[in-house]
Amino acid sequence: MSDHTFGEDSIINLLVFKYHYLVLFATIVFAIIYLVNNLIEKGHFQYQIKSWVKSIVLGILLLHSASSFVYAVYFGHFWFAFPVVSVVLNDIGAYFFGVFFGKTPLIKLSPKKTVEGFIGGVFSSFMICFIMSSYMSGIKHLVCPQQELTFEIFQKMNCQIDPLYIHQDTSFDLGPFGKFSMNIAPIQLHSLSISLFTSLIAPFGGFMASGFKRAYKIKDFADKIPGHGGITDRFDCKIVVGWFLGFYLQYVVYKDQANIEKAYSNYQIMEDQDKIQITQLLQSMILNSNQTNTF
């Protein structure tokens, strides 16, 4: 793969990554203009509007999930790979527990899904993901943040490892059960939150997809993958995970970093006079803090 084709400034790279949101916005605007321009057949307006609304809603849901995964990759490939693997592990666990212990139907939309399989998938995913996240956090290619996203698969990664991925002694207070400590990385605690979501909530993305299939009396969304349907058939659960991932990274994992970035972005668009006032105020605060510490 040559740099000339997929380099940082290539058209494909710019459209897919750097101007991702702009492309999505332009696509939706184009869809609106195209619809209005084609509302010409009397008696079919209602059908056209309904079809357009369904397409736009589904498009927004899919594109928002895709945007969240693109956003996540900037913090490291870990945040793309781990949620996907977590969904796969939950599917495998639910399948085997369902085959060997499944008796109680879980939901009418998917008759083969059982309560036993669902619970088994939760526990197996919970335990395996906790252990697996520890091993994944030791791979630099996964944990190094990305300054620019490209199509280069095997990039040389050399970064200072975020404390998020470094093992440390962590104490837990269980109240009447006492205290205990473990040598774990903070990312392992986040992995529990992600695996819990992918086990309890993400499967309903698959159930929702089953509802669409039943509504339109189809077996699969497409036939691109022989025996497995279309791309959406393989990623219906991961669509829901994408919605959660964007929120979780922004408001839980990197909450403080996001606040600093927003403050710096606001500073960048200020007038020169306002920048000077902010700088003087910060200098005054730092000076007062140093004097207080001295005394």
mmCIF file of C-alpha atoms in Angstrom:
data_model
loop_
_atom_site.group_PDB
_atom_site.id
_atom_site.type_symbol
_atom_site.label_atom_id
_atom_site.label_comp_id
_atom_site.label_asym_id
_atom_site.label_seq_id
_atom_site.Cartn_x
_atom_site.Cartn_y
_atom_site.Cartn_z
ATOM 1 C CA MET A 1 0.000 0.000 0.000
ATOM 2 C CA SER A 2 1.711 3.158 -1.147
ATOM 3 C CA ASP A 3 1.740 6.494 0.657
ATOM 4 C CA HIS A 4 0.819 8.164 -2.604
ATOM 5 C CA THR A 5 -2.551 6.404 -2.606
ATOM 6 C CA PHE A 6 -3.471 6.430 1.064
ATOM 7 C CA GLY A 7 -1.216 9.073 2.584
ATOM 8 C CA GLU A 8 -2.287 11.547 5.249
ATOM 9 C CA ASP A 9 -3.326 14.126 2.643
ATOM 10 C CA SER A 10 -5.013 11.738 0.186
ATOM 11 C CA ILE A 11 -8.592 12.478 -0.825
ATOM 12 C CA ILE A 12 -9.880 9.197 0.617
ATOM 13 C CA ASN A 13 -8.170 9.772 3.961
ATOM 14 C CA LEU A 14 -9.446 13.343 4.211
ATOM 15 C CA LEU A 15 -13.044 12.368 3.392
ATOM 16 C CA VAL A 16 -13.182 9.326 5.674
ATOM 17 C CA PHE A 17 -11.368 10.726 8.705
ATOM 18 C CA LYS A 18 -10.509 14.434 8.801
ATOM 19 C CA TYR A 19 -13.762 15.737 7.288
ATOM 20 C CA HIS A 20 -15.920 12.863 8.503
ATOM 21 C CA TYR A 21 -18.712 14.959 10.054
ATOM 22 C CA LEU A 22 -18.761 17.378 7.132
ATOM 23 C CA VAL A 23 -19.294 14.478 4.721
ATOM 24 C CA LEU A 24 -22.158 13.132 6.854
ATOM 25 C CA PHE A 25 -23.807 16.554 7.014
ATOM 26 C CA ALA A 26 -23.475 17.051 3.247
ATOM 27 C CA THR A 27 -24.983 13.603 2.624
ATOM 28 C CA ILE A 28 -28.072 14.352 4.706
ATOM 29 C CA VAL A 29 -28.519 17.751 3.030
ATOM 30 C CA PHE A 30 -28.260 16.099 -0.379
ATOM 31 C CA ALA A 31 -30.882 13.518 0.641
ATOM 32 C CA ILE A 32 -33.316 16.284 1.656
ATOM 33 C CA ILE A 33 -32.826 18.187 -1.616
ATOM 34 C CA TYR A 34 -33.176 14.984 -3.642
ATOM 35 C CA LEU A 35 -36.422 14.066 -1.865
ATOM 36 C CA VAL A 36 -38.033 17.470 -2.352
ATOM 37 C CA ASN A 37 -37.028 17.504 -6.004
ATOM 38 C CA ASN A 38 -38.690 14.114 -6.571
ATOM 39 C CA LEU A 39 -42.023 14.763 -4.818
ATOM 40 C CA ILE A 40 -43.844 15.060 -8.116
ATOM 41 C CA GLU A 41 -46.267 12.133 -8.293
ATOM 42 C CA LYS A 42 -49.658 12.936 -6.772
ATOM 43 C CA GLY A 43 -51.065 10.194 -4.583
ATOM 44 C CA HIS A 44 -47.606 8.933 -3.630
ATOM 45 C CA PHE A 45 -46.489 11.776 -1.343
ATOM 46 C CA GLN A 46 -47.295 9.891 1.859
ATOM 47 C CA TYR A 47 -45.426 6.771 0.734
ATOM 48 C CA GLN A 48 -42.405 8.837 -0.328
ATOM 49 C CA ILE A 49 -42.311 10.785 2.934
ATOM 50 C CA LYS A 50 -42.569 7.599 5.039
ATOM 51 C CA SER A 51 -39.799 5.909 3.061
ATOM 52 C CA TRP A 52 -37.596 8.983 3.334
ATOM 53 C CA VAL A 53 -38.133 9.302 7.098
ATOM 54 C CA LYS A 54 -37.275 5.632 7.648
ATOM 55 C CA SER A 55 -34.136 5.978 5.546
ATOM 56 C CA ILE A 56 -33.020 9.148 7.329
ATOM 57 C CA VAL A 57 -33.647 7.714 10.824
ATOM 58 C CA LEU A 58 -31.791 4.492 10.059
ATOM 59 C CA GLY A 59 -29.033 6.450 8.341
ATOM 60 C CA ILE A 60 -28.558 8.715 11.368
ATOM 61 C CA LEU A 61 -28.467 5.730 13.730
ATOM 62 C CA LEU A 62 -25.875 3.928 11.620
ATOM 63 C CA LEU A 63 -23.757 7.001 10.897
ATOM 64 C CA HIS A 64 -23.745 8.114 14.539
ATOM 65 C CA SER A 65 -22.449 4.707 15.558
ATOM 66 C CA ALA A 66 -19.779 4.786 12.835
ATOM 67 C CA SER A 67 -18.750 8.301 13.894
ATOM 68 C CA SER A 68 -18.367 7.135 17.488
ATOM 69 C CA PHE A 69 -16.015 4.348 16.439
ATOM 70 C CA VAL A 70 -13.953 6.795 14.354
ATOM 71 C CA TYR A 71 -13.827 9.141 17.360
ATOM 72 C CA ALA A 72 -12.733 6.237 19.580
ATOM 73 C CA VAL A 73 -9.820 5.258 17.342
ATOM 74 C CA TYR A 74 -8.161 8.631 17.995
ATOM 75 C CA PHE A 75 -7.652 7.492 21.599
ATOM 76 C CA GLY A 76 -6.087 4.226 20.415
ATOM 77 C CA HIS A 77 -7.086 1.131 18.472
ATOM 78 C CA PHE A 78 -7.922 -0.513 21.800
ATOM 79 C CA TRP A 79 -11.205 1.397 21.932
ATOM 80 C CA PHE A 80 -12.233 0.031 18.559
ATOM 81 C CA ALA A 81 -10.998 -3.543 18.991
ATOM 82 C CA PHE A 82 -12.092 -4.233 22.564
ATOM 83 C CA PRO A 83 -15.830 -3.430 22.230
ATOM 84 C CA VAL A 84 -16.008 -5.487 19.018
ATOM 85 C CA VAL A 85 -14.258 -8.460 20.637
ATOM 86 C CA SER A 86 -16.485 -8.077 23.705
ATOM 87 C CA VAL A 87 -19.609 -8.432 21.555
ATOM 88 C CA VAL A 88 -18.150 -11.505 19.849
ATOM 89 C CA LEU A 89 -17.281 -13.138 23.180
ATOM 90 C CA ASN A 90 -20.774 -12.479 24.485
ATOM 91 C CA ASP A 91 -22.288 -14.062 21.374
ATOM 92 C CA ILE A 92 -20.098 -17.142 21.772
ATOM 93 C CA GLY A 93 -20.833 -17.484 25.491
ATOM 94 C CA ALA A 94 -24.569 -17.016 24.987
ATOM 95 C CA TYR A 95 -24.573 -19.619 22.210
ATOM 96 C CA PHE A 96 -22.822 -22.341 24.206
ATOM 97 C CA PHE A 97 -24.779 -21.722 27.406
ATOM 98 C CA GLY A 98 -27.975 -21.684 25.363
ATOM 99 C CA VAL A 99 -27.126 -24.972 23.648
ATOM 100 C CA PHE A 100 -26.241 -26.842 26.838
ATOM 101 C CA PHE A 101 -28.529 -25.224 29.424
ATOM 102 C CA GLY A 102 -31.127 -23.202 27.498
ATOM 103 C CA LYS A 103 -34.766 -23.993 28.303
ATOM 104 C CA THR A 104 -36.561 -20.706 28.995
ATOM 105 C CA PRO A 105 -37.369 -18.507 25.930
ATOM 106 C CA LEU A 106 -36.018 -14.982 26.270
ATOM 107 C CA ILE A 107 -37.876 -12.945 23.639
ATOM 108 C CA LYS A 108 -40.498 -13.736 21.026
ATOM 109 C CA LEU A 109 -38.632 -11.958 18.231
ATOM 110 C CA SER A 110 -35.804 -14.507 18.530
ATOM 111 C CA PRO A 111 -37.298 -17.861 19.601
ATOM 112 C CA LYS A 112 -33.867 -19.525 19.797
ATOM 113 C CA LYS A 113 -32.616 -17.059 22.416
ATOM 114 C CA THR A 114 -32.940 -18.323 25.991
ATOM 115 C CA VAL A 115 -32.675 -16.752 29.431
ATOM 116 C CA GLU A 116 -29.973 -19.240 30.401
ATOM 117 C CA GLY A 117 -27.937 -18.372 27.322
ATOM 118 C CA PHE A 118 -28.362 -14.657 27.951
ATOM 119 C CA ILE A 119 -27.185 -14.921 31.578
ATOM 120 C CA GLY A 120 -24.336 -17.255 30.620
ATOM 121 C CA GLY A 121 -23.178 -14.795 27.974
ATOM 122 C CA VAL A 122 -23.127 -12.000 30.554
ATOM 123 C CA PHE A 123 -20.962 -13.877 33.065
ATOM 124 C CA SER A 124 -18.569 -15.408 30.530
ATOM 125 C CA SER A 125 -18.049 -12.066 28.756
ATOM 126 C CA PHE A 126 -17.619 -10.297 32.098
ATOM 127 C CA MET A 127 -14.790 -12.571 33.257
ATOM 128 C CA ILE A 128 -12.971 -13.066 29.947
ATOM 129 C CA CYS A 129 -13.032 -9.353 29.055
ATOM 130 C CA PHE A 130 -11.542 -8.433 32.445
ATOM 131 C CA ILE A 131 -8.563 -10.714 31.811
ATOM 132 C CA MET A 132 -8.269 -9.972 28.103
ATOM 133 C CA SER A 133 -8.176 -6.183 28.606
ATOM 134 C CA SER A 134 -5.045 -6.625 30.741
ATOM 135 C CA TYR A 135 -3.211 -8.360 27.900
ATOM 136 C CA MET A 136 -4.478 -5.938 25.244
ATOM 137 C CA SER A 137 -3.295 -2.944 27.278
ATOM 138 C CA GLY A 138 0.288 -4.203 26.930
ATOM 139 C CA ILE A 139 0.245 -3.880 23.128
ATOM 140 C CA LYS A 140 1.506 -0.456 22.055
ATOM 141 C CA HIS A 141 -0.188 -0.648 18.683
ATOM 142 C CA LEU A 142 -3.515 -0.738 20.515
ATOM 143 C CA VAL A 143 -2.998 1.795 23.302
ATOM 144 C CA CYS A 144 -1.051 4.568 21.555
ATOM 145 C CA PRO A 145 -3.338 7.494 20.623
ATOM 146 C CA GLN A 146 -3.637 8.493 16.979
ATOM 147 C CA GLN A 147 -2.740 11.998 15.849
ATOM 148 C CA GLU A 148 -3.901 11.305 12.282
ATOM 149 C CA LEU A 149 -5.944 8.362 11.053
ATOM 150 C CA THR A 150 -4.758 6.664 7.896
ATOM 151 C CA PHE A 151 -5.303 3.396 6.074
ATOM 152 C CA GLU A 152 -1.851 2.135 7.066
ATOM 153 C CA ILE A 153 -2.476 -1.087 8.960
ATOM 154 C CA PHE A 154 0.950 -1.705 10.501
ATOM 155 C CA GLN A 155 2.134 1.659 11.756
ATOM 156 C CA LYS A 156 5.179 2.077 13.995
ATOM 157 C CA MET A 157 3.911 3.086 17.424
ATOM 158 C CA ASN A 158 6.119 4.805 19.985
ATOM 159 C CA CYS A 159 4.331 6.686 22.736
ATOM 160 C CA GLN A 160 4.364 7.175 26.472
ATOM 161 C CA ILE A 161 1.880 4.689 27.911
ATOM 162 C CA ASP A 162 -1.113 6.358 29.527
ATOM 163 C CA PRO A 163 -1.486 5.509 33.270
ATOM 164 C CA LEU A 164 -4.883 4.160 32.250
ATOM 165 C CA TYR A 165 -3.113 1.037 30.935
ATOM 166 C CA ILE A 166 -0.495 0.625 33.704
ATOM 167 C CA HIS A 167 -1.022 -1.907 36.495
ATOM 168 C CA GLN A 168 -1.117 -0.554 40.029
ATOM 169 C CA ASP A 169 -2.311 -1.628 43.461
ATOM 170 C CA THR A 170 -5.985 -0.718 43.741
ATOM 171 C CA SER A 171 -7.960 -0.986 46.994
ATOM 172 C CA PHE A 172 -11.652 -1.817 47.187
ATOM 173 C CA ASP A 173 -13.822 -1.115 50.224
ATOM 174 C CA LEU A 174 -16.666 -3.622 50.453
ATOM 175 C CA GLY A 175 -18.097 -2.248 53.690
ATOM 176 C CA PRO A 176 -19.033 -5.091 56.060
ATOM 177 C CA PHE A 177 -17.007 -7.538 53.964
ATOM 178 C CA GLY A 178 -13.792 -5.614 54.590
ATOM 179 C CA LYS A 179 -11.177 -4.267 52.193
ATOM 180 C CA PHE A 180 -8.987 -5.974 49.649
ATOM 181 C CA SER A 181 -6.508 -4.839 47.019
ATOM 182 C CA MET A 182 -5.598 -6.047 43.534
ATOM 183 C CA ASN A 183 -2.811 -5.219 41.125
ATOM 184 C CA ILE A 184 -4.821 -4.177 38.076
ATOM 185 C CA ALA A 185 -4.836 -1.507 35.407
ATOM 186 C CA PRO A 186 -7.642 1.099 35.468
ATOM 187 C CA ILE A 187 -8.576 -0.004 31.953
ATOM 188 C CA GLN A 188 -9.697 -3.343 33.416
ATOM 189 C CA LEU A 189 -12.388 -1.578 35.442
ATOM 190 C CA HIS A 190 -13.537 0.232 32.310
ATOM 191 C CA SER A 191 -13.571 -3.106 30.500
ATOM 192 C CA LEU A 192 -16.121 -4.366 33.027
ATOM 193 C CA SER A 193 -18.417 -1.443 32.229
ATOM 194 C CA ILE A 194 -18.093 -2.017 28.494
ATOM 195 C CA SER A 195 -18.575 -5.789 28.728
ATOM 196 C CA LEU A 196 -21.602 -5.257 30.964
ATOM 197 C CA PHE A 197 -23.163 -3.012 28.336
ATOM 198 C CA THR A 198 -22.283 -5.316 25.441
ATOM 199 C CA SER A 199 -23.815 -8.228 27.348
ATOM 200 C CA LEU A 200 -26.987 -6.652 28.734
ATOM 201 C CA ILE A 201 -27.923 -3.934 26.239
ATOM 202 C CA ALA A 202 -26.137 -4.579 22.927
ATOM 203 C CA PRO A 203 -28.015 -7.858 22.219
ATOM 204 C CA PHE A 204 -31.188 -5.801 21.926
ATOM 205 C CA GLY A 205 -29.642 -4.227 18.829
ATOM 206 C CA GLY A 206 -29.812 -7.705 17.334
ATOM 207 C CA PHE A 207 -33.382 -8.131 18.558
ATOM 208 C CA MET A 208 -34.295 -4.787 16.985
ATOM 209 C CA ALA A 209 -32.765 -5.972 13.714
ATOM 210 C CA SER A 210 -34.838 -9.163 13.973
ATOM 211 C CA GLY A 211 -37.931 -6.989 14.358
ATOM 212 C CA PHE A 212 -37.110 -5.149 11.116
ATOM 213 C CA LYS A 213 -36.600 -8.441 9.303
ATOM 214 C CA ARG A 214 -39.927 -9.804 10.510
ATOM 215 C CA ALA A 215 -41.696 -6.566 9.594
ATOM 216 C CA TYR A 216 -40.450 -6.832 6.002
ATOM 217 C CA LYS A 217 -40.580 -10.659 5.917
ATOM 218 C CA ILE A 218 -36.928 -11.146 5.023
ATOM 219 C CA LYS A 219 -34.340 -13.540 6.388
ATOM 220 C CA ASP A 220 -31.296 -11.290 6.056
ATOM 221 C CA PHE A 221 -30.648 -7.659 5.172
ATOM 222 C CA ALA A 222 -28.552 -8.696 2.160
ATOM 223 C CA ASP A 223 -26.606 -11.611 0.691
ATOM 224 C CA LYS A 224 -23.107 -10.115 0.591
ATOM 225 C CA ILE A 225 -21.717 -12.749 3.014
ATOM 226 C CA PRO A 226 -22.755 -16.273 1.928
ATOM 227 C CA GLY A 227 -24.701 -17.947 4.716
ATOM 228 C CA HIS A 228 -24.534 -14.906 6.991
ATOM 229 C CA GLY A 229 -26.492 -12.199 5.189
ATOM 230 C CA GLY A 230 -25.243 -8.641 4.761
ATOM 231 C CA ILE A 231 -22.788 -6.456 6.612
ATOM 232 C CA THR A 232 -25.531 -5.135 8.895
ATOM 233 C CA ASP A 233 -26.467 -8.701 9.876
ATOM 234 C CA ARG A 234 -22.985 -9.115 11.365
ATOM 235 C CA PHE A 235 -22.861 -5.722 13.058
ATOM 236 C CA ASP A 236 -26.376 -5.137 14.375
ATOM 237 C CA CYS A 237 -25.249 -5.419 18.022
ATOM 238 C CA LYS A 238 -22.177 -3.286 17.406
ATOM 239 C CA ILE A 239 -24.354 -0.421 16.183
ATOM 240 C CA VAL A 240 -25.724 -0.006 19.709
ATOM 241 C CA VAL A 241 -22.213 -0.356 21.157
ATOM 242 C CA GLY A 242 -21.071 2.570 18.986
ATOM 243 C CA TRP A 243 -23.673 4.869 20.545
ATOM 244 C CA PHE A 244 -22.527 3.906 24.035
ATOM 245 C CA LEU A 245 -18.810 4.095 23.232
ATOM 246 C CA GLY A 246 -18.876 7.734 22.135
ATOM 247 C CA PHE A 247 -20.687 8.759 25.320
ATOM 248 C CA TYR A 248 -18.502 6.631 27.599
ATOM 249 C CA LEU A 249 -15.224 7.988 26.258
ATOM 250 C CA GLN A 250 -16.296 11.611 26.323
ATOM 251 C CA TYR A 251 -18.066 11.708 29.680
ATOM 252 C CA VAL A 252 -16.338 8.978 31.720
ATOM 253 C CA VAL A 253 -12.875 7.873 30.562
ATOM 254 C CA TYR A 254 -11.526 11.126 29.107
ATOM 255 C CA LYS A 255 -13.844 13.578 30.834
ATOM 256 C CA ASP A 256 -11.062 15.814 32.193
ATOM 257 C CA GLN A 257 -9.124 15.734 28.926
ATOM 258 C CA ALA A 258 -12.255 16.690 27.003
ATOM 259 C CA ASN A 259 -12.779 19.702 29.286
ATOM 260 C CA ILE A 260 -9.200 20.872 28.710
ATOM 261 C CA GLU A 261 -9.575 20.474 24.959
ATOM 262 C CA LYS A 262 -12.821 22.478 24.986
ATOM 263 C CA ALA A 263 -11.189 25.242 27.049
ATOM 264 C CA TYR A 264 -8.245 25.409 24.656
ATOM 265 C CA SER A 265 -10.557 25.430 21.623
ATOM 266 C CA ASN A 266 -12.507 28.341 23.110
ATOM 267 C CA TYR A 267 -9.244 30.155 23.798
ATOM 268 C CA GLN A 268 -8.166 29.729 20.187
ATOM 269 C CA ILE A 269 -11.243 31.498 18.802
ATOM 270 C CA MET A 270 -11.082 34.432 21.230
ATOM 271 C CA GLU A 271 -10.147 37.955 20.211
ATOM 272 C CA ASP A 272 -6.540 38.965 20.921
ATOM 273 C CA GLN A 273 -7.606 41.287 23.739
ATOM 274 C CA ASP A 274 -9.534 38.477 25.446
ATOM 275 C CA LYS A 275 -6.539 36.145 25.100
ATOM 276 C CA ILE A 276 -4.349 38.728 26.828
ATOM 277 C CA GLN A 277 -6.817 39.066 29.712
ATOM 278 C CA ILE A 278 -7.040 35.285 30.139
ATOM 279 C CA THR A 279 -3.232 34.979 30.103
ATOM 280 C CA GLN A 280 -2.833 37.763 32.698
ATOM 281 C CA LEU A 281 -5.484 36.162 34.903
ATOM 282 C CA LEU A 282 -3.743 32.767 34.776
ATOM 283 C CA GLN A 283 -0.368 34.337 35.518
ATOM 284 C CA SER A 284 -1.864 36.123 38.521
ATOM 285 C CA MET A 285 -3.417 32.889 39.803
ATOM 286 C CA ILE A 286 -0.130 30.969 39.409
ATOM 287 C CA LEU A 287 1.816 33.754 41.174
ATOM 288 C CA ASN A 288 -0.633 33.806 44.114
ATOM 289 C CA SER A 289 -0.492 30.028 44.351
ATOM 290 C CA ASN A 290 3.315 30.031 44.463
ATOM 291 C CA GLN A 291 3.367 32.717 47.165
ATOM 292 C CA THR A 292 0.855 30.744 49.261
ATOM 293 C CA ASN A 293 2.933 27.556 48.986
ATOM 294 C CA THR A 294 6.078 29.463 49.960
ATOM 295 C CA PHE A 295 4.567 30.641 53.222
#
